Short mmCIF file of C-alpha atoms and ligand atoms in Angstrom, two decimals:
data_model
loop_
_atom_site.label_atom_id
_atom_site.label_comp_id
_atom_site.label_asym_id
_atom_site.label_seq_id
_atom_site.Cartn_x
_atom_site.Cartn_y
_atom_site.Cartn_z
CA MET S 12 -2.33 -4.66 7.25
CA ASN S 13 -0.28 -1.52 7.33
CA LYS S 14 2.46 -1.32 4.74
CA ASN S 15 4.01 1.61 6.62
CA LEU S 16 5.18 -0.85 9.26
CA ARG S 17 7.92 -2.06 6.93
CA LYS S 18 10.21 -0.81 4.23
CA ALA S 19 9.54 -1.43 0.54
CA VAL S 20 12.62 -3.00 -1.04
CA ILE S 21 13.31 -3.34 -4.75
CA ALA S 22 16.32 -5.53 -5.41
CA GLY S 23 17.87 -6.50 -8.71
CA ASN S 24 19.28 -10.00 -8.99
CA TRP S 25 21.73 -9.76 -11.84
CA LYS S 26 22.47 -13.51 -11.72
CA MET S 27 25.47 -14.49 -13.93
CA ASN S 28 25.49 -11.31 -16.00
CA LYS S 29 27.82 -8.35 -16.58
CA THR S 30 31.55 -7.86 -16.61
CA ARG S 31 33.01 -5.10 -14.42
CA PRO S 32 32.86 -2.35 -17.07
CA GLU S 33 29.30 -3.40 -17.93
CA ALA S 34 28.33 -3.39 -14.26
CA LYS S 35 29.77 0.09 -13.77
CA LYS S 36 27.87 1.38 -16.83
CA LEU S 37 24.54 -0.09 -15.72
CA LEU S 38 24.88 1.29 -12.19
CA GLU S 39 25.86 4.72 -13.55
CA GLU S 40 22.60 4.64 -15.52
CA ILE S 41 20.51 3.43 -12.59
CA LYS S 42 21.84 5.89 -9.99
CA PRO S 43 20.31 9.16 -11.26
CA LEU S 44 17.05 7.46 -12.23
CA VAL S 45 16.39 6.07 -8.75
CA ALA S 46 17.78 9.03 -6.76
CA SER S 47 14.25 10.32 -6.11
CA ALA S 48 13.44 7.12 -4.21
CA ASP S 49 16.00 8.06 -1.55
CA GLY S 50 14.49 7.81 1.93
CA LYS S 51 11.27 6.32 0.57
CA ILE S 52 12.23 2.78 -0.40
CA GLU S 53 15.38 0.67 -0.40
CA VAL S 54 17.03 0.06 -3.80
CA ILE S 55 19.53 -2.78 -4.05
CA ALA S 56 21.57 -4.37 -6.83
CA CYS S 57 22.73 -7.92 -6.11
CA VAL S 58 25.65 -8.61 -8.42
CA PRO S 59 28.15 -11.41 -9.17
CA PHE S 60 31.05 -11.70 -6.70
CA THR S 61 33.51 -10.40 -9.31
CA ASN S 62 31.52 -7.15 -9.61
CA LEU S 63 31.06 -6.39 -5.91
CA GLU S 64 34.01 -4.04 -5.42
CA THR S 65 33.34 -2.16 -8.67
CA ALA S 66 29.65 -1.91 -7.79
CA ILE S 67 30.31 -0.60 -4.27
CA ASN S 68 32.69 2.06 -5.60
CA THR S 69 30.23 3.04 -8.33
CA VAL S 70 27.22 3.54 -6.04
CA ASN S 71 29.23 5.37 -3.37
CA GLY S 72 27.27 8.43 -2.21
CA SER S 73 24.04 7.30 -3.87
CA ASN S 74 20.95 5.57 -2.47
CA VAL S 75 21.72 2.29 -4.26
CA LYS S 76 22.91 -0.52 -1.98
CA ILE S 77 24.88 -3.55 -3.08
CA GLY S 78 24.21 -7.19 -2.34
CA ALA S 79 25.85 -10.51 -3.17
CA GLU S 80 24.07 -13.48 -4.69
CA ASN S 81 25.23 -16.12 -2.23
CA VAL S 82 27.42 -16.65 0.84
CA HIS S 83 28.98 -19.71 2.45
CA PHE S 84 28.16 -20.68 6.04
CA GLU S 85 31.68 -21.40 7.28
CA ALA S 86 33.98 -18.56 8.29
CA SER S 87 36.99 -19.90 6.36
CA GLY S 88 38.68 -23.11 5.30
CA ALA S 89 38.80 -25.71 2.55
CA PHE S 90 35.68 -24.75 0.57
CA THR S 91 37.02 -24.17 -2.92
CA GLY S 92 35.02 -21.61 -4.85
CA GLU S 93 33.03 -20.33 -1.87
CA ILE S 94 32.94 -16.85 -0.31
CA SER S 95 32.48 -16.16 3.43
CA ALA S 96 30.26 -13.59 5.07
CA ASP S 97 33.28 -11.71 6.46
CA MET S 98 34.74 -11.45 2.96
CA LEU S 99 31.52 -9.72 1.90
CA THR S 100 31.24 -7.33 4.84
CA GLU S 101 34.90 -6.38 4.49
CA LEU S 102 34.08 -5.19 0.96
CA GLY S 103 31.13 -3.13 2.23
CA VAL S 104 28.40 -5.49 1.02
CA GLU S 105 25.14 -5.03 2.95
CA TYR S 106 22.73 -7.63 1.54
CA VAL S 107 22.96 -11.19 0.30
CA ILE S 108 20.50 -13.41 -1.57
CA ILE S 109 20.25 -16.85 0.04
CA GLY S 110 18.49 -19.99 -1.21
CA HIS S 111 17.55 -18.71 -4.65
CA SER S 112 15.71 -21.47 -6.54
CA GLU S 113 18.54 -21.62 -9.08
CA ARG S 114 20.95 -22.46 -6.22
CA ARG S 115 18.50 -25.06 -4.93
CA GLN S 116 17.90 -26.50 -8.41
CA TYR S 117 21.41 -26.50 -9.92
CA PHE S 118 23.78 -26.43 -6.95
CA GLY S 119 22.21 -28.77 -4.42
CA GLU S 120 21.19 -26.06 -1.97
CA THR S 121 18.86 -27.44 0.72
CA ASP S 122 16.76 -25.84 3.44
CA GLU S 123 19.47 -26.91 5.89
CA THR S 124 22.24 -25.10 4.02
CA VAL S 125 19.95 -22.11 3.45
CA ASN S 126 19.43 -21.98 7.21
CA LYS S 127 23.17 -22.22 7.91
CA ARG S 128 24.00 -19.54 5.34
CA THR S 129 21.30 -17.25 6.74
CA ILE S 130 22.69 -17.60 10.27
CA ALA S 131 26.25 -16.95 9.05
CA ALA S 132 25.09 -13.87 7.15
CA LEU S 133 23.20 -12.47 10.15
CA ASN S 134 26.14 -13.10 12.48
CA ALA S 135 28.37 -11.10 10.14
CA GLY S 136 25.90 -8.21 10.01
CA LEU S 137 24.64 -8.89 6.49
CA LYS S 138 20.94 -8.61 5.66
CA PRO S 139 19.81 -11.86 4.04
CA ILE S 140 17.19 -11.97 1.29
CA VAL S 141 15.89 -15.51 1.84
CA CYS S 142 14.11 -16.99 -1.17
CA VAL S 143 11.22 -19.43 -0.94
CA GLY S 144 8.80 -20.65 -3.57
CA GLU S 145 6.95 -23.67 -4.91
CA LEU S 146 7.58 -25.63 -8.10
CA LYS S 147 4.93 -25.71 -10.84
CA TRP S 148 4.16 -29.32 -10.01
CA GLU S 149 3.72 -28.51 -6.33
CA ARG S 150 1.22 -25.75 -7.17
CA GLU S 151 -0.65 -28.13 -9.46
CA CYS S 152 -0.83 -30.63 -6.61
CA ALA S 153 -2.24 -27.86 -4.37
CA ILE S 154 0.58 -28.13 -1.82
CA THR S 155 1.93 -24.57 -2.20
CA GLU S 156 1.13 -23.72 1.42
CA GLU S 157 2.76 -26.89 2.80
CA VAL S 158 5.90 -26.22 0.74
CA ILE S 159 6.15 -22.60 1.81
CA ALA S 160 5.41 -23.33 5.48
CA ARG S 161 8.13 -25.98 5.51
CA GLN S 162 10.68 -23.70 3.84
CA ILE S 163 9.98 -20.83 6.23
CA LYS S 164 10.24 -23.10 9.26
CA LEU S 165 13.45 -24.80 8.16
CA ASP S 166 15.18 -21.82 6.55
CA LEU S 167 14.61 -19.69 9.67
CA PHE S 168 15.27 -22.47 12.22
CA SER S 169 16.81 -21.11 15.46
CA ILE S 170 16.77 -17.52 14.21
CA THR S 171 15.40 -15.13 16.86
CA ALA S 172 12.71 -12.49 16.39
CA GLU S 173 15.34 -9.77 16.80
CA GLN S 174 17.47 -11.32 14.05
CA ALA S 175 14.42 -11.93 11.84
CA LYS S 176 13.83 -8.19 11.63
CA ASN S 177 17.01 -7.98 9.52
CA ILE S 178 15.77 -10.61 7.05
CA ILE S 179 13.86 -10.01 3.84
CA ILE S 180 11.78 -12.89 2.51
CA ALA S 181 11.46 -13.19 -1.25
CA TYR S 182 8.52 -15.23 -2.50
CA GLU S 183 9.60 -16.53 -5.89
CA PRO S 184 7.32 -19.17 -7.41
CA VAL S 185 9.80 -21.27 -9.38
CA TRP S 186 7.43 -21.57 -12.34
CA ALA S 187 7.45 -17.77 -12.72
CA ILE S 188 11.23 -17.25 -12.78
CA GLY S 189 12.61 -16.29 -16.16
CA THR S 190 9.57 -17.75 -17.87
CA GLY S 191 7.56 -14.61 -18.54
CA LEU S 192 4.80 -16.29 -16.50
CA THR S 193 4.04 -13.98 -13.60
CA ALA S 194 1.94 -14.92 -10.60
CA THR S 195 -1.25 -12.88 -10.73
CA PRO S 196 -1.36 -10.08 -8.17
CA ASP S 197 -3.91 -12.14 -6.22
CA GLN S 198 -1.71 -15.25 -6.27
CA ALA S 199 1.30 -13.20 -5.10
CA GLN S 200 -0.77 -11.55 -2.36
CA GLU S 201 -2.20 -14.87 -1.21
CA VAL S 202 1.20 -16.48 -0.70
CA CYS S 203 2.89 -13.34 0.72
CA ALA S 204 0.05 -13.08 3.28
CA PHE S 205 0.49 -16.78 4.06
CA ILE S 206 4.23 -16.22 4.60
CA ARG S 207 3.42 -13.39 7.02
CA GLU S 208 1.08 -15.74 8.92
CA GLN S 209 3.92 -18.26 9.24
CA LEU S 210 6.27 -15.52 10.43
CA ALA S 211 3.64 -14.47 12.99
CA LYS S 212 3.49 -18.05 14.28
CA LEU S 213 7.26 -18.06 14.75
CA TYR S 214 7.83 -14.52 15.98
CA GLY S 215 4.50 -12.87 16.83
CA LYS S 216 2.44 -10.41 14.82
CA GLU S 217 4.51 -7.32 15.57
CA THR S 218 7.69 -8.84 14.16
CA ALA S 219 5.86 -10.42 11.22
CA ASP S 220 4.36 -7.04 10.33
CA ALA S 221 7.84 -5.49 10.33
CA ILE S 222 9.38 -8.01 7.90
CA THR S 223 9.59 -7.06 4.22
CA ILE S 224 8.22 -9.73 1.87
CA GLN S 225 9.11 -9.38 -1.80
CA TYR S 226 7.59 -11.02 -4.84
CA GLY S 227 9.92 -12.25 -7.57
CA GLY S 228 9.31 -14.00 -10.87
CA SER S 229 8.99 -12.16 -14.18
CA MET S 230 8.22 -8.88 -12.42
CA ASN S 231 8.63 -6.15 -15.01
CA ALA S 232 7.88 -2.54 -15.85
CA LYS S 233 4.37 -3.45 -16.97
CA ASN S 234 3.13 -5.63 -14.13
CA ALA S 235 5.03 -4.18 -11.14
CA ALA S 236 2.54 -1.52 -10.09
CA GLU S 237 -0.33 -3.94 -9.72
CA LEU S 238 1.75 -6.53 -7.87
CA LEU S 239 3.21 -3.90 -5.54
CA SER S 240 -0.22 -2.44 -4.76
CA LYS S 241 -1.11 -5.61 -2.86
CA PRO S 242 -1.07 -5.24 0.94
CA ASP S 243 1.49 -7.97 1.69
CA VAL S 244 3.73 -7.49 -1.36
CA ASP S 245 6.37 -5.12 0.01
CA GLY S 246 8.78 -5.13 -2.87
CA GLY S 247 10.32 -7.13 -5.64
CA LEU S 248 13.32 -9.30 -6.45
CA ILE S 249 13.88 -8.63 -10.10
CA GLY S 250 15.89 -10.75 -12.53
CA GLY S 251 15.78 -9.88 -16.23
CA ALA S 252 14.21 -6.44 -15.84
CA SER S 253 16.92 -5.35 -13.39
CA LEU S 254 19.44 -5.44 -16.25
CA LYS S 255 17.70 -2.54 -18.01
CA ALA S 256 18.06 0.73 -16.10
CA GLU S 257 14.81 2.26 -17.36
CA ASP S 258 12.71 -0.82 -16.65
CA PHE S 259 14.29 -1.22 -13.22
CA ASN S 260 13.49 2.39 -12.46
CA VAL S 261 9.84 1.97 -13.50
CA ILE S 262 9.61 -0.82 -10.92
CA VAL S 263 11.35 1.35 -8.29
CA GLN S 264 8.89 4.20 -8.94
CA ALA S 265 5.96 1.75 -8.73
CA ALA S 266 7.18 0.76 -5.26
CA VAL S 267 7.53 4.41 -4.24
CA ASN S 268 3.89 4.93 -5.25
CA GLY S 269 2.67 1.54 -4.00
P1 13P E 313 13.11 -12.93 -13.54
O1 13P E 313 12.64 -11.57 -13.06
O2 13P E 313 14.07 -12.88 -14.66
O3 13P E 313 11.93 -13.85 -13.75
O4 13P E 313 13.93 -13.56 -12.32
C1 13P E 313 13.38 -13.51 -11.06
C2 13P E 313 14.39 -13.93 -10.08
O5 13P E 313 14.82 -15.06 -10.06
C3 13P E 313 14.90 -12.93 -9.15
O6 13P E 313 15.67 -13.52 -8.15
#
């Protein structure tokens, strides 16, 4: 495996955190720290909808890109509380997290809606970060591979190889999110390599080798370097540690060196 075939991507997922002034402050802290990663890896902050405009203005001229945390699949209409892909692109948003386990767990997101949202995002020119991952119980029952294979197949249904090159896959074992329990580097590698095999089945090896696969789940300043040194772990989707500029930067620098 050649990691040079794809871009390393470190993305913060701020979840439901930060007001606009707080968002501006955190991004002002992050910008100079990660400036040295410019041209080497992609650095993204995915922020609440209310912070998107502030965030885009704050990172203007820097190497930090801004993403949203969700997007609806319809272009417009009676979908109270939802945000369309065009609304995001009009703001200058480039990335969007889709199918995060918290959306699946608390908001009834299914593989079908993840697939529809991913297609809508791609059609609007957004780059989706599509999240997959097994529950603790599923890992204990030794069906991690079945779960992941099913998610990849359904979430990417009808998406072409050309479109797939604009997608990032985030492997986030649900048992590792916000729990302080991290997958071991070998566990992360094993599943990220398995995801790449599934992508190769769908799109061929060349496309699969070009797709960035992130690990997410209690990745932090201490464990990032080892996780990111693995051949199929091309980056990270970071929750808690992305809210601390210094910690986030340690992870960014680990990816630069990984
Ligand atoms: P934590 O890094 O807080 O475990 O969250 C991971 C995550 O859900 C990123 O999307």
